[in-house]
Amino acid sequence: MEHTIADPLGTGRRRVVVTGAGGQLGRALVEAFAGDDVGALGHSDWDVTRPAPKGLEAGLVLHAAAWTDVDAAEGDPQGAAAVNVGGTANAAGLGAPLVYFSSDYVFDGRKGAPYVESDPPNPLSAYGRSKAHGEAAAGEDAWIVRSSWLFGPTGHNFVRAMLRLGREREEVAVVDDQVGAPTYVGHLAEAVRELVELPRGVWHVAAEGECTWFEFASAIFEEARIECRVRPISTEELDRPAPRPAYSVLRSERGEAPRLPHWRDGLRTCLKRLGALT
Ligand SMILES: NC(=O)c1ccc[n+]([C@@H]2O[C@H](COP(=O)([O-])OP(=O)(O)OC[C@H]3O[C@@H](n4cnc5c(N)ncnc54)[C@H](OP(=O)(O)O)[C@@H]3O)[C@@H](O)[C@H]2O)c1
């Protein structure tokens, strides 16, 4: 089924509402949809656990607001669900086509091969459960975009954390027994523009390639020419509150799915934006 996006205000441009517009993906979406009439709503503009601001109109909703602290969700699963499930229901309540961003953490990681859209979710963590329930709250009339290991030039993410730690320390310890596909938010945001011309439903949209966090950290230091040793450790040694899937690479089994560049290309693009590529 083909879809076109409504133009409720008759401006000739789509009215695109971005929730969580201050987050790393939210910012990339605002950039990627700059040719449209974008309403960028940060946390203080709309706490999505509350009903939408009065008079908010949308032809398309890009719902990037979320509780993303995976470990904190273990201690406050209801808080995470209020944002990721209740907040998604409120975003869907705007009545416009909705893009919901979901996660590789809806899978248990035991498949040992890339996950495709038809694989059954089985989240290990409170965060993963909230994201899976959020998929249901987004409703039938949504694009459910599952992606993984997001990073970008702003916000809290692994690349920015490693750049900081690598400059401060001689050695960092990084887990070497979780495999995923680090995805650059700019590449994901561009792919969303393609995706909203495609039928709704579940789509896996993540970078090409795969690596462990240890390999990713090593690549960051290599590309940014930072002299810092990376010591591989196990997930058990790191001892974080939330369990994480050991293997959570996402691939699409849908022929028309947008294809993203390799994670290493995403890394270089991100480092260039940060002025950290030498
Ligand atoms: N990060 C990843 O590795 C990853 C992987 C797969 C999927 N995803 C999904 O991708 C989406 C975007 O993630 P991201 O990495 O861009 O996360 P992010 O940088 O943490 O951004 C999330 C944004 O949501 C806001 N927010 C939190 N609670 C809110 C509320 N109640 N009402 C309104 N806004 C609220 C946050 O604001 P404050 O900072 O003020 O709280 C933040 O600006 C999320 O759905 C996430 O689950 C992320």
mmCIF file of C-alpha atoms and ligand atoms in Angstrom:
data_model
loop_
_atom_site.group_PDB
_atom_site.id
_atom_site.type_symbol
_atom_site.label_atom_id
_atom_site.label_comp_id
_atom_site.label_asym_id
_atom_site.label_seq_id
_atom_site.Cartn_x
_atom_site.Cartn_y
_atom_site.Cartn_z
ATOM 1 C CA MET A 1 0.000 0.000 0.000
ATOM 2 C CA GLU A 2 1.370 3.437 -0.929
ATOM 3 C CA HIS A 3 1.064 6.396 1.445
ATOM 4 C CA THR A 4 1.328 10.103 1.030
ATOM 5 C CA ILE A 5 1.597 12.429 3.997
ATOM 6 C CA ALA A 6 -1.202 14.844 4.727
ATOM 7 C CA ASP A 7 -0.713 18.587 4.632
ATOM 8 C CA PRO A 8 -3.269 19.624 7.253
ATOM 9 C CA LEU A 9 -2.380 23.301 7.216
ATOM 10 C CA GLY A 10 -2.457 23.630 3.420
ATOM 11 C CA THR A 11 1.072 25.054 3.320
ATOM 12 C CA GLY A 12 2.171 22.717 0.539
ATOM 13 C CA ARG A 13 4.725 21.286 2.966
ATOM 14 C CA ARG A 14 4.281 18.414 5.385
ATOM 15 C CA ARG A 15 3.744 19.372 9.006
ATOM 16 C CA VAL A 16 6.240 17.074 10.706
ATOM 17 C CA VAL A 17 6.206 16.906 14.501
ATOM 18 C CA VAL A 18 9.408 15.582 16.099
ATOM 19 C CA THR A 19 9.126 14.543 19.753
ATOM 20 C CA GLY A 20 12.274 14.247 21.859
ATOM 21 C CA ALA A 21 13.784 16.822 19.494
ATOM 22 C CA GLY A 22 16.657 17.541 21.909
ATOM 23 C CA GLY A 23 17.870 13.917 21.877
ATOM 24 C CA GLN A 24 20.567 12.611 19.569
ATOM 25 C CA LEU A 25 18.139 11.052 17.066
ATOM 26 C CA GLY A 26 15.618 13.880 17.455
ATOM 27 C CA ARG A 27 18.235 16.426 16.405
ATOM 28 C CA ALA A 28 19.242 14.345 13.382
ATOM 29 C CA LEU A 29 15.582 14.025 12.338
ATOM 30 C CA VAL A 30 15.039 17.782 12.582
ATOM 31 C CA GLU A 31 18.036 18.208 10.255
ATOM 32 C CA ALA A 32 16.983 15.502 7.809
ATOM 33 C CA PHE A 33 13.423 16.869 7.503
ATOM 34 C CA ALA A 34 14.500 20.523 7.264
ATOM 35 C CA GLY A 35 12.755 20.794 3.871
ATOM 36 C CA ASP A 36 9.438 20.188 5.618
ATOM 37 C CA ASP A 37 7.468 22.296 8.074
ATOM 38 C CA VAL A 38 9.052 20.863 11.225
ATOM 39 C CA GLY A 39 7.681 21.306 14.719
ATOM 40 C CA ALA A 40 10.589 20.322 16.973
ATOM 41 C CA LEU A 41 9.314 19.531 20.478
ATOM 42 C CA GLY A 42 11.893 18.964 23.186
ATOM 43 C CA HIS A 43 11.196 17.460 26.598
ATOM 44 C CA SER A 44 10.160 20.838 28.079
ATOM 45 C CA ASP A 45 7.800 21.551 25.147
ATOM 46 C CA TRP A 46 5.945 18.269 25.532
ATOM 47 C CA ASP A 47 6.426 15.722 28.297
ATOM 48 C CA VAL A 48 4.945 12.835 26.317
ATOM 49 C CA THR A 49 3.638 11.131 29.464
ATOM 50 C CA ARG A 50 1.067 13.951 29.405
ATOM 51 C CA PRO A 51 -1.545 14.657 26.725
ATOM 52 C CA ALA A 52 -0.335 16.573 23.667
ATOM 53 C CA PRO A 53 -0.214 20.379 23.877
ATOM 54 C CA LYS A 54 -3.523 21.905 22.784
ATOM 55 C CA GLY A 55 -3.762 22.746 19.092
ATOM 56 C CA LEU A 56 -0.768 20.624 18.063
ATOM 57 C CA GLU A 57 -1.397 19.506 14.477
ATOM 58 C CA ALA A 58 0.649 16.981 12.583
ATOM 59 C CA GLY A 59 0.743 15.351 9.166
ATOM 60 C CA LEU A 60 3.510 13.035 10.341
ATOM 61 C CA VAL A 61 4.895 12.323 13.821
ATOM 62 C CA LEU A 62 8.508 11.248 14.301
ATOM 63 C CA HIS A 63 8.409 9.992 17.866
ATOM 64 C CA ALA A 64 11.989 10.132 19.137
ATOM 65 C CA ALA A 65 11.158 10.901 22.790
ATOM 66 C CA ALA A 66 11.976 7.932 24.993
ATOM 67 C CA TRP A 67 13.381 6.710 28.292
ATOM 68 C CA THR A 68 16.752 5.464 27.047
ATOM 69 C CA ASP A 69 18.640 4.791 30.297
ATOM 70 C CA VAL A 70 18.748 1.001 30.049
ATOM 71 C CA ASP A 71 20.214 0.405 33.510
ATOM 72 C CA ALA A 72 17.984 2.918 35.340
ATOM 73 C CA ALA A 73 14.913 1.223 33.813
ATOM 74 C CA GLU A 74 15.671 -1.895 35.908
ATOM 75 C CA GLY A 75 15.139 0.147 39.086
ATOM 76 C CA ASP A 76 12.102 2.024 37.768
ATOM 77 C CA PRO A 77 10.337 -0.148 35.174
ATOM 78 C CA GLN A 78 7.110 1.790 35.653
ATOM 79 C CA GLY A 79 8.845 5.081 34.961
ATOM 80 C CA ALA A 80 10.335 3.639 31.772
ATOM 81 C CA ALA A 81 6.960 2.242 30.709
ATOM 82 C CA ALA A 82 5.217 5.556 31.400
ATOM 83 C CA VAL A 83 7.456 7.213 28.787
ATOM 84 C CA ASN A 84 8.006 4.388 26.298
ATOM 85 C CA VAL A 85 4.492 2.906 26.337
ATOM 86 C CA GLY A 86 2.206 5.653 27.696
ATOM 87 C CA GLY A 87 4.140 8.365 25.847
ATOM 88 C CA THR A 88 3.871 6.431 22.609
ATOM 89 C CA ALA A 89 0.115 6.041 23.047
ATOM 90 C CA ASN A 90 -0.097 9.819 23.503
ATOM 91 C CA ALA A 91 1.974 10.409 20.352
ATOM 92 C CA ALA A 92 -0.257 7.991 18.409
ATOM 93 C CA GLY A 93 -3.239 9.910 19.829
ATOM 94 C CA LEU A 94 -2.312 12.880 17.627
ATOM 95 C CA GLY A 95 -4.012 10.850 14.894
ATOM 96 C CA ALA A 96 -1.274 11.325 12.287
ATOM 97 C CA PRO A 97 0.930 8.639 10.726
ATOM 98 C CA LEU A 98 3.579 7.826 13.313
ATOM 99 C CA VAL A 99 7.175 6.658 13.213
ATOM 100 C CA TYR A 100 8.075 4.812 16.419
ATOM 101 C CA PHE A 101 11.718 4.037 17.116
ATOM 102 C CA SER A 102 12.320 0.651 18.646
ATOM 103 C CA SER A 103 15.416 -1.247 19.589
ATOM 104 C CA ASP A 104 17.553 -4.337 19.086
ATOM 105 C CA TYR A 105 17.018 -4.840 22.847
ATOM 106 C CA VAL A 106 13.549 -6.286 22.132
ATOM 107 C CA PHE A 107 15.461 -9.478 21.225
ATOM 108 C CA ASP A 108 17.162 -11.886 23.618
ATOM 109 C CA GLY A 109 20.338 -12.236 21.536
ATOM 110 C CA ARG A 110 20.325 -16.015 21.513
ATOM 111 C CA LYS A 111 19.693 -16.438 17.779
ATOM 112 C CA GLY A 112 23.377 -16.081 16.930
ATOM 113 C CA ALA A 113 22.502 -14.654 13.499
ATOM 114 C CA PRO A 114 21.041 -11.303 12.386
ATOM 115 C CA TYR A 115 17.484 -10.675 13.541
ATOM 116 C CA VAL A 116 14.865 -10.014 10.858
ATOM 117 C CA GLU A 117 11.449 -8.424 11.222
ATOM 118 C CA SER A 118 9.567 -11.723 11.597
ATOM 119 C CA ASP A 119 11.721 -12.972 14.503
ATOM 120 C CA PRO A 120 9.749 -13.028 17.761
ATOM 121 C CA PRO A 121 10.804 -10.405 20.335
ATOM 122 C CA ASN A 122 11.838 -11.685 23.754
ATOM 123 C CA PRO A 123 13.331 -8.779 25.706
ATOM 124 C CA LEU A 124 15.746 -9.468 28.556
ATOM 125 C CA SER A 125 15.485 -6.107 30.317
ATOM 126 C CA ALA A 126 12.844 -3.690 31.624
ATOM 127 C CA TYR A 127 13.940 -1.207 28.933
ATOM 128 C CA GLY A 128 13.564 -3.869 26.229
ATOM 129 C CA ARG A 129 10.104 -4.784 27.503
ATOM 130 C CA SER A 130 9.034 -1.138 27.531
ATOM 131 C CA LYS A 131 10.216 -0.740 23.929
ATOM 132 C CA ALA A 132 8.382 -3.910 22.853
ATOM 133 C CA HIS A 133 5.163 -2.748 24.546
ATOM 134 C CA GLY A 134 5.711 0.661 22.963
ATOM 135 C CA GLU A 135 5.594 -1.026 19.554
ATOM 136 C CA ALA A 136 2.085 -2.236 20.372
ATOM 137 C CA ALA A 137 1.110 1.214 21.691
ATOM 138 C CA ALA A 138 2.209 2.791 18.393
ATOM 139 C CA GLY A 139 -0.663 0.925 16.753
ATOM 140 C CA GLU A 140 -1.243 -0.615 13.338
ATOM 141 C CA ASP A 141 -0.900 2.681 11.539
ATOM 142 C CA ALA A 142 2.769 3.197 12.349
ATOM 143 C CA TRP A 143 6.201 2.509 11.012
ATOM 144 C CA ILE A 144 8.042 0.593 13.742
ATOM 145 C CA VAL A 145 11.708 1.318 13.069
ATOM 146 C CA ARG A 146 14.056 -0.978 14.990
ATOM 147 C CA SER A 147 17.635 0.227 15.100
ATOM 148 C CA SER A 148 20.690 -0.405 17.255
ATOM 149 C CA TRP A 149 23.608 1.122 19.150
ATOM 150 C CA LEU A 150 22.849 4.734 18.107
ATOM 151 C CA PHE A 151 25.560 7.379 18.134
ATOM 152 C CA GLY A 152 25.861 10.927 16.835
ATOM 153 C CA PRO A 153 27.617 14.245 17.391
ATOM 154 C CA THR A 154 25.395 15.268 20.332
ATOM 155 C CA GLY A 155 24.027 13.765 23.524
ATOM 156 C CA HIS A 156 25.064 10.727 25.532
ATOM 157 C CA ASN A 157 26.552 8.027 23.374
ATOM 158 C CA PHE A 158 29.441 5.612 23.206
ATOM 159 C CA VAL A 159 31.502 7.581 20.655
ATOM 160 C CA ARG A 160 31.420 10.789 22.678
ATOM 161 C CA ALA A 161 32.117 8.887 25.901
ATOM 162 C CA MET A 162 35.133 7.105 24.354
ATOM 163 C CA LEU A 163 36.558 10.347 22.918
ATOM 164 C CA ARG A 164 36.404 11.885 26.388
ATOM 165 C CA LEU A 165 37.787 8.856 28.247
ATOM 166 C CA GLY A 166 40.456 8.163 25.622
ATOM 167 C CA ARG A 167 41.875 11.665 26.086
ATOM 168 C CA GLU A 168 41.815 11.370 29.893
ATOM 169 C CA ARG A 169 43.130 7.838 30.425
ATOM 170 C CA GLU A 170 45.833 5.507 29.235
ATOM 171 C CA GLU A 171 43.506 2.522 29.164
ATOM 172 C CA VAL A 172 39.777 1.829 28.992
ATOM 173 C CA ALA A 173 38.085 -1.526 29.641
ATOM 174 C CA VAL A 174 35.350 -2.362 27.137
ATOM 175 C CA VAL A 175 33.107 -5.404 26.751
ATOM 176 C CA ASP A 176 34.041 -7.812 24.006
ATOM 177 C CA ASP A 177 31.179 -10.301 24.193
ATOM 178 C CA GLN A 178 28.252 -8.245 22.893
ATOM 179 C CA VAL A 179 27.911 -7.949 19.127
ATOM 180 C CA GLY A 180 25.797 -5.333 17.380
ATOM 181 C CA ALA A 181 25.684 -2.766 14.592
ATOM 182 C CA PRO A 182 26.568 0.788 15.727
ATOM 183 C CA THR A 183 24.280 3.091 13.756
ATOM 184 C CA TYR A 184 24.936 6.757 12.984
ATOM 185 C CA VAL A 185 21.829 8.846 13.721
ATOM 186 C CA GLY A 186 22.347 10.964 10.578
ATOM 187 C CA HIS A 187 22.176 7.850 8.395
ATOM 188 C CA LEU A 188 19.103 6.578 10.249
ATOM 189 C CA ALA A 189 17.327 9.946 9.953
ATOM 190 C CA GLU A 190 17.950 10.067 6.176
ATOM 191 C CA ALA A 191 16.601 6.516 5.869
ATOM 192 C CA VAL A 192 13.418 7.557 7.702
ATOM 193 C CA ARG A 193 12.707 9.992 4.860
ATOM 194 C CA GLU A 194 12.698 7.033 2.455
ATOM 195 C CA LEU A 195 10.794 4.837 4.845
ATOM 196 C CA VAL A 196 7.763 7.104 5.187
ATOM 197 C CA GLU A 197 7.117 6.558 1.480
ATOM 198 C CA LEU A 198 6.958 2.799 2.094
ATOM 199 C CA PRO A 199 4.191 0.710 3.695
ATOM 200 C CA ARG A 200 3.808 0.824 7.455
ATOM 201 C CA GLY A 201 4.768 -2.021 9.751
ATOM 202 C CA VAL A 202 8.005 -3.256 11.297
ATOM 203 C CA TRP A 203 11.288 -2.348 9.599
ATOM 204 C CA HIS A 204 14.841 -3.144 10.659
ATOM 205 C CA VAL A 205 17.066 -0.180 9.824
ATOM 206 C CA ALA A 206 20.625 -0.408 11.148
ATOM 207 C CA ALA A 207 24.148 0.054 9.828
ATOM 208 C CA GLU A 208 25.858 -2.538 7.682
ATOM 209 C CA GLY A 209 28.486 -4.678 9.379
ATOM 210 C CA GLU A 210 28.820 -5.757 12.990
ATOM 211 C CA CYS A 211 31.331 -5.510 15.821
ATOM 212 C CA THR A 212 31.733 -5.775 19.576
ATOM 213 C CA TRP A 213 31.895 -2.696 21.823
ATOM 214 C CA PHE A 214 35.618 -3.462 22.209
ATOM 215 C CA GLU A 215 36.081 -3.395 18.412
ATOM 216 C CA PHE A 216 34.025 -0.222 18.176
ATOM 217 C CA ALA A 217 36.140 1.525 20.833
ATOM 218 C CA SER A 218 39.327 0.406 19.057
ATOM 219 C CA ALA A 219 38.005 1.822 15.757
ATOM 220 C CA ILE A 220 37.118 5.151 17.424
ATOM 221 C CA PHE A 221 40.654 5.558 18.794
ATOM 222 C CA GLU A 222 42.208 4.465 15.498
ATOM 223 C CA GLU A 223 40.151 6.921 13.402
ATOM 224 C CA ALA A 224 40.598 9.801 15.889
ATOM 225 C CA ARG A 225 44.286 8.895 16.421
ATOM 226 C CA ILE A 226 43.934 8.741 20.183
ATOM 227 C CA GLU A 227 46.650 6.865 22.061
ATOM 228 C CA CYS A 228 44.661 4.801 24.535
ATOM 229 C CA ARG A 229 44.769 1.050 25.142
ATOM 230 C CA VAL A 230 41.515 -0.847 24.976
ATOM 231 C CA ARG A 231 41.298 -3.804 27.341
ATOM 232 C CA PRO A 232 38.643 -6.398 26.463
ATOM 233 C CA ILE A 233 36.417 -7.466 29.359
ATOM 234 C CA SER A 234 33.294 -9.615 29.642
ATOM 235 C CA THR A 235 29.733 -8.442 30.282
ATOM 236 C CA GLU A 236 29.906 -10.323 33.572
ATOM 237 C CA GLU A 237 32.977 -8.348 34.655
ATOM 238 C CA LEU A 238 31.254 -5.041 33.832
ATOM 239 C CA ASP A 239 28.325 -6.080 36.032
ATOM 240 C CA ARG A 240 25.638 -3.635 34.892
ATOM 241 C CA PRO A 241 22.098 -3.809 36.342
ATOM 242 C CA ALA A 242 20.361 -4.563 33.016
ATOM 243 C CA PRO A 243 21.020 -7.718 31.010
ATOM 244 C CA ARG A 244 21.850 -7.081 27.350
ATOM 245 C CA PRO A 245 21.550 -9.339 24.317
ATOM 246 C CA ALA A 246 24.867 -10.997 23.381
ATOM 247 C CA TYR A 247 24.135 -10.743 19.662
ATOM 248 C CA SER A 248 21.662 -8.160 18.403
ATOM 249 C CA VAL A 249 22.549 -7.373 14.802
ATOM 250 C CA LEU A 250 19.449 -6.326 12.830
ATOM 251 C CA ARG A 251 18.916 -7.013 9.131
ATOM 252 C CA SER A 252 15.835 -6.510 6.997
ATOM 253 C CA GLU A 253 14.093 -9.318 5.177
ATOM 254 C CA ARG A 254 12.011 -6.719 3.288
ATOM 255 C CA GLY A 255 13.227 -6.067 -0.265
ATOM 256 C CA GLU A 256 12.496 -2.306 -0.296
ATOM 257 C CA ALA A 257 14.075 -1.588 3.113
ATOM 258 C CA PRO A 258 16.445 1.410 3.117
ATOM 259 C CA ARG A 259 20.079 0.256 3.316
ATOM 260 C CA LEU A 260 22.425 2.139 5.601
ATOM 261 C CA PRO A 261 26.174 2.596 5.112
ATOM 262 C CA HIS A 262 28.635 0.488 7.116
ATOM 263 C CA TRP A 263 29.061 1.498 10.768
ATOM 264 C CA ARG A 264 32.660 2.531 10.060
ATOM 265 C CA ASP A 265 31.433 5.071 7.477
ATOM 266 C CA GLY A 266 28.970 6.341 10.073
ATOM 267 C CA LEU A 267 31.783 6.624 12.601
ATOM 268 C CA ARG A 268 33.956 8.655 10.204
ATOM 269 C CA THR A 269 31.055 10.969 9.351
ATOM 270 C CA CYS A 270 30.335 11.501 13.044
ATOM 271 C CA LEU A 271 33.999 12.153 13.899
ATOM 272 C CA LYS A 272 34.214 14.631 11.019
ATOM 273 C CA ARG A 273 31.198 16.510 12.456
ATOM 274 C CA LEU A 274 32.931 16.551 15.832
ATOM 275 C CA GLY A 275 36.190 17.778 14.297
ATOM 276 C CA ALA A 276 37.881 14.642 15.663
ATOM 277 C CA LEU A 277 38.930 13.039 12.374
ATOM 278 C CA THR A 278 42.580 13.671 11.641
HETATM 279 N N1 LIG B 1 20.487 5.038 21.919
HETATM 280 C C1 LIG B 1 20.458 3.832 21.362
HETATM 281 O O1 LIG B 1 21.465 3.115 21.300
HETATM 282 C C2 LIG B 1 19.185 3.308 20.738
HETATM 283 C C3 LIG B 1 19.201 2.068 20.092
HETATM 284 C C4 LIG B 1 18.024 1.613 19.501
HETATM 285 C C5 LIG B 1 16.869 2.373 19.569
HETATM 286 N N2 LIG B 1 16.885 3.557 20.232
HETATM 287 C C6 LIG B 1 15.638 4.335 20.285
HETATM 288 O O2 LIG B 1 15.781 5.490 19.472
HETATM 289 C C7 LIG B 1 15.037 6.566 20.007
HETATM 290 C C8 LIG B 1 15.918 7.793 20.191
HETATM 291 O O3 LIG B 1 16.955 7.490 21.101
HETATM 292 P P1 LIG B 1 18.179 8.477 21.352
HETATM 293 O O4 LIG B 1 19.406 7.655 21.326
HETATM 294 O O5 LIG B 1 18.064 9.689 20.473
HETATM 295 O O6 LIG B 1 17.883 8.875 22.864
HETATM 296 P P2 LIG B 1 18.219 10.206 23.671
HETATM 297 O O7 LIG B 1 19.386 10.914 23.067
HETATM 298 O O8 LIG B 1 18.266 9.789 25.093
HETATM 299 O O9 LIG B 1 16.937 11.106 23.397
HETATM 300 C C9 LIG B 1 15.709 10.839 23.997
HETATM 301 C C10 LIG B 1 15.032 12.169 24.202
HETATM 302 O O10 LIG B 1 13.748 11.923 24.797
HETATM 303 C C11 LIG B 1 13.581 12.889 25.814
HETATM 304 N N3 LIG B 1 12.611 12.435 26.807
HETATM 305 C C12 LIG B 1 12.779 11.578 27.846
HETATM 306 N N4 LIG B 1 11.645 11.445 28.538
HETATM 307 C C13 LIG B 1 10.735 12.251 27.941
HETATM 308 C C14 LIG B 1 9.381 12.571 28.179
HETATM 309 N N5 LIG B 1 8.717 12.038 29.203
HETATM 310 N N6 LIG B 1 8.760 13.452 27.358
HETATM 311 C C15 LIG B 1 9.420 14.014 26.334
HETATM 312 N N7 LIG B 1 10.704 13.769 26.042
HETATM 313 C C16 LIG B 1 11.357 12.893 26.841
HETATM 314 C C17 LIG B 1 14.941 13.107 26.420
HETATM 315 O O11 LIG B 1 14.967 14.339 27.092
HETATM 316 P P3 LIG B 1 15.837 14.498 28.454
HETATM 317 O O12 LIG B 1 17.253 14.298 28.029
HETATM 318 O O13 LIG B 1 15.481 15.864 28.906
HETATM 319 O O14 LIG B 1 15.340 13.408 29.380
HETATM 320 C C18 LIG B 1 15.810 13.085 25.166
HETATM 321 O O15 LIG B 1 15.904 14.374 24.592
HETATM 322 C C19 LIG B 1 14.423 6.024 21.311
HETATM 323 O O16 LIG B 1 13.125 5.567 21.038
HETATM 324 C C20 LIG B 1 15.309 4.857 21.663
HETATM 325 O O17 LIG B 1 14.630 3.899 22.436
HETATM 326 C C21 LIG B 1 18.017 4.056 20.803
#
